[in-house]
Amino acid sequence: MHHSIYKSFFISKVMLLNFLMPSAVLFAADGAAVCTEVKKAELSSRNGSASERKCKAMSTKSKAIVERLRPGDDFQQSLKRIASEHELKAGVVVSAVGSFKTACMRFAGADAATEIQGPLEVVSATGTISESSMHVHISVSDSSGKTFGGHLMPGCKVFTTIELVILDLSDEWSFERKMDEQTTYLELAPAKNTK
Ligand SMILES: [Zn+2]
């Protein structure tokens, strides 16, 4: 009895390894494909420094700002501080996971902000951000799992932590805002940088 259990465990372990191996090979193949592309670029370029420049350009295009916010920090103020410190011309909030003790957001169509008492899980945050302006939406869920979402306003206070990741696209883009006469709001006016 024990023997057969051991045997089936062993077989399943071997099967698991077989199952995992192809994905490991695939991963390596992906890496190899990337290396090949870089090598092709090197070979096709008579000037070696051209491919170096290409590699440098590739590495600066997708910079990220990663920061952990602390208890009591105001989420919107923290975004403003980070944008200023990094002289952010164009950023995208890609992840903000953590908790708020209070959340403050403007619901769709509302004129004023609504405050929600926590503790709340921050389940998403997304938006565009620069030194001069930002447009960020958040969603939070309460102890029953009920979720609220809206336009980020001042007053979202961190409870335990926020693990924040901002993608910095400043090498390629500048995010400004211009009045749109149709919507009567300041809307994003993305400009591609010229070098
Ligand atoms: Zn909004």
PDB file of C-alpha atoms and ligand atoms in Angstrom:
ATOM      1  CA  MET A   1       0.000   0.000   0.000  1.00  0.00           C
ATOM      2  CA  HIS A   2       2.672   2.434   1.063  1.00  0.00           C
ATOM      3  CA  HIS A   3       4.799   1.330  -1.792  1.00  0.00           C
ATOM      4  CA  SER A   4       2.088   2.043  -4.357  1.00  0.00           C
ATOM      5  CA  ILE A   5       1.458   5.488  -2.909  1.00  0.00           C
ATOM      6  CA  TYR A   6       5.182   6.241  -3.113  1.00  0.00           C
ATOM      7  CA  LYS A   7       5.272   4.951  -6.656  1.00  0.00           C
ATOM      8  CA  SER A   8       2.359   7.105  -7.776  1.00  0.00           C
ATOM      9  CA  PHE A   9       3.967  10.102  -6.081  1.00  0.00           C
ATOM     10  CA  PHE A  10       7.194   9.400  -7.938  1.00  0.00           C
ATOM     11  CA  ILE A  11       5.385   9.055 -11.253  1.00  0.00           C
ATOM     12  CA  SER A  12       3.468  12.263 -10.760  1.00  0.00           C
ATOM     13  CA  LYS A  13       6.736  14.044  -9.892  1.00  0.00           C
ATOM     14  CA  VAL A  14       8.320  12.795 -13.104  1.00  0.00           C
ATOM     15  CA  MET A  15       5.218  13.829 -15.053  1.00  0.00           C
ATOM     16  CA  LEU A  16       5.360  17.245 -13.420  1.00  0.00           C
ATOM     17  CA  LEU A  17       8.996  17.647 -14.471  1.00  0.00           C
ATOM     18  CA  ASN A  18       8.104  16.633 -18.012  1.00  0.00           C
ATOM     19  CA  PHE A  19       5.301  19.137 -17.920  1.00  0.00           C
ATOM     20  CA  LEU A  20       7.563  21.935 -16.695  1.00  0.00           C
ATOM     21  CA  MET A  21      10.486  21.261 -19.010  1.00  0.00           C
ATOM     22  CA  PRO A  22       8.941  22.401 -22.314  1.00  0.00           C
ATOM     23  CA  SER A  23       8.075  25.796 -20.860  1.00  0.00           C
ATOM     24  CA  ALA A  24      11.666  26.170 -19.601  1.00  0.00           C
ATOM     25  CA  VAL A  25      12.907  25.354 -23.095  1.00  0.00           C
ATOM     26  CA  LEU A  26      10.429  27.809 -24.590  1.00  0.00           C
ATOM     27  CA  PHE A  27      11.656  30.495 -22.227  1.00  0.00           C
ATOM     28  CA  ALA A  28      15.261  29.855 -23.268  1.00  0.00           C
ATOM     29  CA  ALA A  29      14.205  29.913 -26.917  1.00  0.00           C
ATOM     30  CA  ASP A  30      12.592  33.316 -26.383  1.00  0.00           C
ATOM     31  CA  GLY A  31      15.800  34.619 -24.843  1.00  0.00           C
ATOM     32  CA  ALA A  32      17.807  33.214 -27.730  1.00  0.00           C
ATOM     33  CA  ALA A  33      15.478  34.923 -30.211  1.00  0.00           C
ATOM     34  CA  VAL A  34      16.126  38.276 -28.546  1.00  0.00           C
ATOM     35  CA  CYS A  35      19.913  37.685 -28.601  1.00  0.00           C
ATOM     36  CA  THR A  36      19.728  36.763 -32.282  1.00  0.00           C
ATOM     37  CA  GLU A  37      17.946  39.999 -33.083  1.00  0.00           C
ATOM     38  CA  VAL A  38      20.602  42.023 -31.292  1.00  0.00           C
ATOM     39  CA  LYS A  39      23.342  40.079 -33.106  1.00  0.00           C
ATOM     40  CA  LYS A  40      21.631  40.689 -36.449  1.00  0.00           C
ATOM     41  CA  ALA A  41      21.577  44.389 -35.657  1.00  0.00           C
ATOM     42  CA  GLU A  42      25.290  44.255 -34.864  1.00  0.00           C
ATOM     43  CA  LEU A  43      26.090  42.368 -38.053  1.00  0.00           C
ATOM     44  CA  SER A  44      24.004  44.597 -40.283  1.00  0.00           C
ATOM     45  CA  SER A  45      25.646  47.687 -38.870  1.00  0.00           C
ATOM     46  CA  ARG A  46      29.103  48.533 -40.231  1.00  0.00           C
ATOM     47  CA  ASN A  47      29.625  50.785 -37.270  1.00  0.00           C
ATOM     48  CA  GLY A  48      29.682  48.841 -34.002  1.00  0.00           C
ATOM     49  CA  SER A  49      28.743  51.896 -31.968  1.00  0.00           C
ATOM     50  CA  ALA A  50      25.430  52.158 -33.841  1.00  0.00           C
ATOM     51  CA  SER A  51      24.237  48.917 -32.306  1.00  0.00           C
ATOM     52  CA  GLU A  52      25.476  50.086 -28.930  1.00  0.00           C
ATOM     53  CA  ARG A  53      23.381  53.207 -29.319  1.00  0.00           C
ATOM     54  CA  LYS A  54      20.428  51.024 -30.287  1.00  0.00           C
ATOM     55  CA  CYS A  55      20.860  48.941 -27.136  1.00  0.00           C
ATOM     56  CA  LYS A  56      21.096  52.079 -24.994  1.00  0.00           C
ATOM     57  CA  ALA A  57      17.953  53.472 -26.580  1.00  0.00           C
ATOM     58  CA  MET A  58      16.155  50.189 -25.934  1.00  0.00           C
ATOM     59  CA  SER A  59      17.165  50.222 -22.277  1.00  0.00           C
ATOM     60  CA  THR A  60      16.046  53.808 -21.615  1.00  0.00           C
ATOM     61  CA  LYS A  61      12.656  53.507 -23.280  1.00  0.00           C
ATOM     62  CA  SER A  62      11.005  51.536 -20.513  1.00  0.00           C
ATOM     63  CA  LYS A  63      12.216  53.012 -17.243  1.00  0.00           C
ATOM     64  CA  ALA A  64      10.179  52.335 -14.167  1.00  0.00           C
ATOM     65  CA  ILE A  65       9.798  54.147 -10.876  1.00  0.00           C
ATOM     66  CA  VAL A  66       9.091  51.784  -8.002  1.00  0.00           C
ATOM     67  CA  GLU A  67       8.335  52.989  -4.516  1.00  0.00           C
ATOM     68  CA  ARG A  68       6.702  51.726  -1.344  1.00  0.00           C
ATOM     69  CA  LEU A  69       4.392  54.306   0.267  1.00  0.00           C
ATOM     70  CA  ARG A  70       4.070  54.318   4.043  1.00  0.00           C
ATOM     71  CA  PRO A  71       1.218  54.473   6.557  1.00  0.00           C
ATOM     72  CA  GLY A  72      -0.434  57.909   6.602  1.00  0.00           C
ATOM     73  CA  ASP A  73       0.930  59.007   3.207  1.00  0.00           C
ATOM     74  CA  ASP A  74      -1.608  60.756   0.984  1.00  0.00           C
ATOM     75  CA  PHE A  75      -1.721  58.861  -2.301  1.00  0.00           C
ATOM     76  CA  GLN A  76      -2.276  61.865  -4.591  1.00  0.00           C
ATOM     77  CA  GLN A  77       0.353  63.968  -2.782  1.00  0.00           C
ATOM     78  CA  SER A  78       2.834  61.091  -3.080  1.00  0.00           C
ATOM     79  CA  LEU A  79       2.216  60.857  -6.833  1.00  0.00           C
ATOM     80  CA  LYS A  80       2.835  64.619  -7.146  1.00  0.00           C
ATOM     81  CA  ARG A  81       6.047  64.391  -5.089  1.00  0.00           C
ATOM     82  CA  ILE A  82       7.359  61.452  -7.154  1.00  0.00           C
ATOM     83  CA  ALA A  83       6.508  63.191 -10.448  1.00  0.00           C
ATOM     84  CA  SER A  84       8.379  66.271  -9.264  1.00  0.00           C
ATOM     85  CA  GLU A  85      11.417  64.372  -7.912  1.00  0.00           C
ATOM     86  CA  HIS A  86      11.798  62.408 -11.150  1.00  0.00           C
ATOM     87  CA  GLU A  87      10.956  65.404 -13.400  1.00  0.00           C
ATOM     88  CA  LEU A  88       8.387  63.144 -14.983  1.00  0.00           C
ATOM     89  CA  LYS A  89       7.234  64.318 -18.409  1.00  0.00           C
ATOM     90  CA  ALA A  90       5.096  61.281 -19.144  1.00  0.00           C
ATOM     91  CA  GLY A  91       4.273  58.478 -16.753  1.00  0.00           C
ATOM     92  CA  VAL A  92       1.710  55.727 -16.451  1.00  0.00           C
ATOM     93  CA  VAL A  93       0.541  54.322 -13.127  1.00  0.00           C
ATOM     94  CA  VAL A  94       0.687  50.607 -13.828  1.00  0.00           C
ATOM     95  CA  SER A  95       0.279  49.161 -10.337  1.00  0.00           C
ATOM     96  CA  ALA A  96      -0.615  50.309  -6.850  1.00  0.00           C
ATOM     97  CA  VAL A  97      -1.388  47.477  -4.484  1.00  0.00           C
ATOM     98  CA  GLY A  98      -1.960  47.948  -0.773  1.00  0.00           C
ATOM     99  CA  SER A  99      -4.511  49.504   1.539  1.00  0.00           C
ATOM    100  CA  PHE A 100      -6.116  52.830   2.517  1.00  0.00           C
ATOM    101  CA  LYS A 101      -7.574  53.802   5.883  1.00  0.00           C
ATOM    102  CA  THR A 102      -9.749  56.333   4.066  1.00  0.00           C
ATOM    103  CA  ALA A 103     -10.370  56.778   0.349  1.00  0.00           C
ATOM    104  CA  CYS A 104     -11.543  59.890  -1.421  1.00  0.00           C
ATOM    105  CA  MET A 105     -12.779  59.763  -4.985  1.00  0.00           C
ATOM    106  CA  ARG A 106     -15.213  61.473  -7.329  1.00  0.00           C
ATOM    107  CA  PHE A 107     -17.824  59.113  -8.687  1.00  0.00           C
ATOM    108  CA  ALA A 108     -18.950  59.275 -12.323  1.00  0.00           C
ATOM    109  CA  GLY A 109     -20.981  62.390 -13.037  1.00  0.00           C
ATOM    110  CA  ALA A 110     -20.590  63.736  -9.495  1.00  0.00           C
ATOM    111  CA  ASP A 111     -19.498  67.298  -8.732  1.00  0.00           C
ATOM    112  CA  ALA A 112     -17.991  66.592  -5.315  1.00  0.00           C
ATOM    113  CA  ALA A 113     -15.727  63.959  -3.777  1.00  0.00           C
ATOM    114  CA  THR A 114     -17.019  61.056  -1.685  1.00  0.00           C
ATOM    115  CA  GLU A 115     -15.044  59.865   1.337  1.00  0.00           C
ATOM    116  CA  ILE A 116     -15.100  56.150   2.143  1.00  0.00           C
ATOM    117  CA  GLN A 117     -13.960  54.908   5.536  1.00  0.00           C
ATOM    118  CA  GLY A 118     -11.619  51.917   5.589  1.00  0.00           C
ATOM    119  CA  PRO A 119      -9.739  49.804   6.027  1.00  0.00           C
ATOM    120  CA  LEU A 120      -9.908  49.282   2.283  1.00  0.00           C
ATOM    121  CA  GLU A 121      -7.964  47.135  -0.144  1.00  0.00           C
ATOM    122  CA  VAL A 122      -6.595  49.121  -3.068  1.00  0.00           C
ATOM    123  CA  VAL A 123      -7.439  46.774  -5.920  1.00  0.00           C
ATOM    124  CA  SER A 124      -6.419  48.972  -8.835  1.00  0.00           C
ATOM    125  CA  ALA A 125      -5.053  52.331  -9.857  1.00  0.00           C
ATOM    126  CA  THR A 126      -4.456  53.516 -13.369  1.00  0.00           C
ATOM    127  CA  GLY A 127      -3.703  56.833 -14.980  1.00  0.00           C
ATOM    128  CA  THR A 128      -1.444  59.274 -16.746  1.00  0.00           C
ATOM    129  CA  ILE A 129       0.887  61.492 -14.757  1.00  0.00           C
ATOM    130  CA  SER A 130       3.474  64.217 -15.293  1.00  0.00           C
ATOM    131  CA  GLU A 131       5.093  67.019 -13.286  1.00  0.00           C
ATOM    132  CA  SER A 132       2.343  69.397 -14.318  1.00  0.00           C
ATOM    133  CA  SER A 133      -0.785  67.257 -14.064  1.00  0.00           C
ATOM    134  CA  MET A 134      -2.279  63.844 -13.547  1.00  0.00           C
ATOM    135  CA  HIS A 135      -5.450  61.909 -14.282  1.00  0.00           C
ATOM    136  CA  VAL A 136      -5.764  58.826 -12.096  1.00  0.00           C
ATOM    137  CA  HIS A 137      -8.669  56.486 -11.357  1.00  0.00           C
ATOM    138  CA  ILE A 138      -8.694  54.062  -8.440  1.00  0.00           C
ATOM    139  CA  SER A 139     -10.817  51.254  -7.115  1.00  0.00           C
ATOM    140  CA  VAL A 140     -10.967  50.021  -3.536  1.00  0.00           C
ATOM    141  CA  SER A 141     -12.866  47.213  -1.846  1.00  0.00           C
ATOM    142  CA  ASP A 142     -14.261  47.067   1.697  1.00  0.00           C
ATOM    143  CA  SER A 143     -14.452  44.217   4.241  1.00  0.00           C
ATOM    144  CA  SER A 144     -17.447  42.692   2.436  1.00  0.00           C
ATOM    145  CA  GLY A 145     -15.676  42.808  -0.934  1.00  0.00           C
ATOM    146  CA  LYS A 146     -17.837  45.625  -2.199  1.00  0.00           C
ATOM    147  CA  THR A 147     -15.829  47.704  -4.653  1.00  0.00           C
ATOM    148  CA  PHE A 148     -15.925  51.447  -5.289  1.00  0.00           C
ATOM    149  CA  GLY A 149     -14.211  53.153  -8.154  1.00  0.00           C
ATOM    150  CA  GLY A 150     -13.739  56.724  -9.296  1.00  0.00           C
ATOM    151  CA  HIS A 151     -11.505  59.693 -10.007  1.00  0.00           C
ATOM    152  CA  LEU A 152      -8.647  60.049  -7.497  1.00  0.00           C
ATOM    153  CA  MET A 153      -9.030  62.998  -5.117  1.00  0.00           C
ATOM    154  CA  PRO A 154      -6.910  64.274  -2.197  1.00  0.00           C
ATOM    155  CA  GLY A 155      -7.558  62.376   1.038  1.00  0.00           C
ATOM    156  CA  CYS A 156      -6.636  58.770   0.186  1.00  0.00           C
ATOM    157  CA  LYS A 157      -4.518  57.866   3.202  1.00  0.00           C
ATOM    158  CA  VAL A 158      -2.310  54.789   3.147  1.00  0.00           C
ATOM    159  CA  PHE A 159      -3.195  52.222   5.844  1.00  0.00           C
ATOM    160  CA  THR A 160      -0.340  49.687   5.763  1.00  0.00           C
ATOM    161  CA  THR A 161       1.421  50.069   2.431  1.00  0.00           C
ATOM    162  CA  ILE A 162       1.175  50.876  -1.249  1.00  0.00           C
ATOM    163  CA  GLU A 163       3.504  49.118  -3.656  1.00  0.00           C
ATOM    164  CA  LEU A 164       3.650  51.614  -6.480  1.00  0.00           C
ATOM    165  CA  VAL A 165       5.018  51.122 -10.001  1.00  0.00           C
ATOM    166  CA  ILE A 166       5.046  53.963 -12.534  1.00  0.00           C
ATOM    167  CA  LEU A 167       6.207  53.421 -16.087  1.00  0.00           C
ATOM    168  CA  ASP A 168       8.329  56.414 -17.157  1.00  0.00           C
ATOM    169  CA  LEU A 169       7.855  57.200 -20.844  1.00  0.00           C
ATOM    170  CA  SER A 170       9.536  60.636 -20.624  1.00  0.00           C
ATOM    171  CA  ASP A 171      12.212  59.750 -23.199  1.00  0.00           C
ATOM    172  CA  GLU A 172       9.533  59.393 -25.856  1.00  0.00           C
ATOM    173  CA  TRP A 173       6.525  61.394 -24.707  1.00  0.00           C
ATOM    174  CA  SER A 174       5.369  64.562 -22.981  1.00  0.00           C
ATOM    175  CA  PHE A 175       1.949  64.570 -21.382  1.00  0.00           C
ATOM    176  CA  GLU A 176       0.339  67.983 -21.314  1.00  0.00           C
ATOM    177  CA  ARG A 177      -3.281  69.008 -20.974  1.00  0.00           C
ATOM    178  CA  LYS A 178      -5.282  71.349 -23.149  1.00  0.00           C
ATOM    179  CA  MET A 179      -8.808  72.646 -22.920  1.00  0.00           C
ATOM    180  CA  ASP A 180     -11.152  70.661 -25.128  1.00  0.00           C
ATOM    181  CA  GLU A 181     -14.020  72.952 -26.145  1.00  0.00           C
ATOM    182  CA  GLN A 182     -16.228  69.945 -26.846  1.00  0.00           C
ATOM    183  CA  THR A 183     -15.912  68.357 -23.380  1.00  0.00           C
ATOM    184  CA  THR A 184     -15.011  71.635 -21.572  1.00  0.00           C
ATOM    185  CA  TYR A 185     -12.320  69.743 -19.649  1.00  0.00           C
ATOM    186  CA  LEU A 186      -8.538  69.877 -19.723  1.00  0.00           C
ATOM    187  CA  GLU A 187      -7.793  66.736 -21.723  1.00  0.00           C
ATOM    188  CA  LEU A 188      -4.560  64.864 -22.352  1.00  0.00           C
ATOM    189  CA  ALA A 189      -2.484  66.301 -25.174  1.00  0.00           C
ATOM    190  CA  PRO A 190       0.253  63.714 -25.693  1.00  0.00           C
ATOM    191  CA  ALA A 191       3.254  64.952 -27.667  1.00  0.00           C
ATOM    192  CA  LYS A 192       5.937  62.704 -29.091  1.00  0.00           C
ATOM    193  CA  ASN A 193       9.389  64.085 -28.323  1.00  0.00           C
ATOM    194  CA  THR A 194      11.611  65.036 -31.209  1.00  0.00           C
ATOM    195  CA  LYS A 195      15.320  64.317 -30.865  1.00  0.00           C
TER     196      LYS A 195
HETATM  197 ZN    ZN B   1     -11.213  61.061 -14.211  1.00  0.00          ZN
END
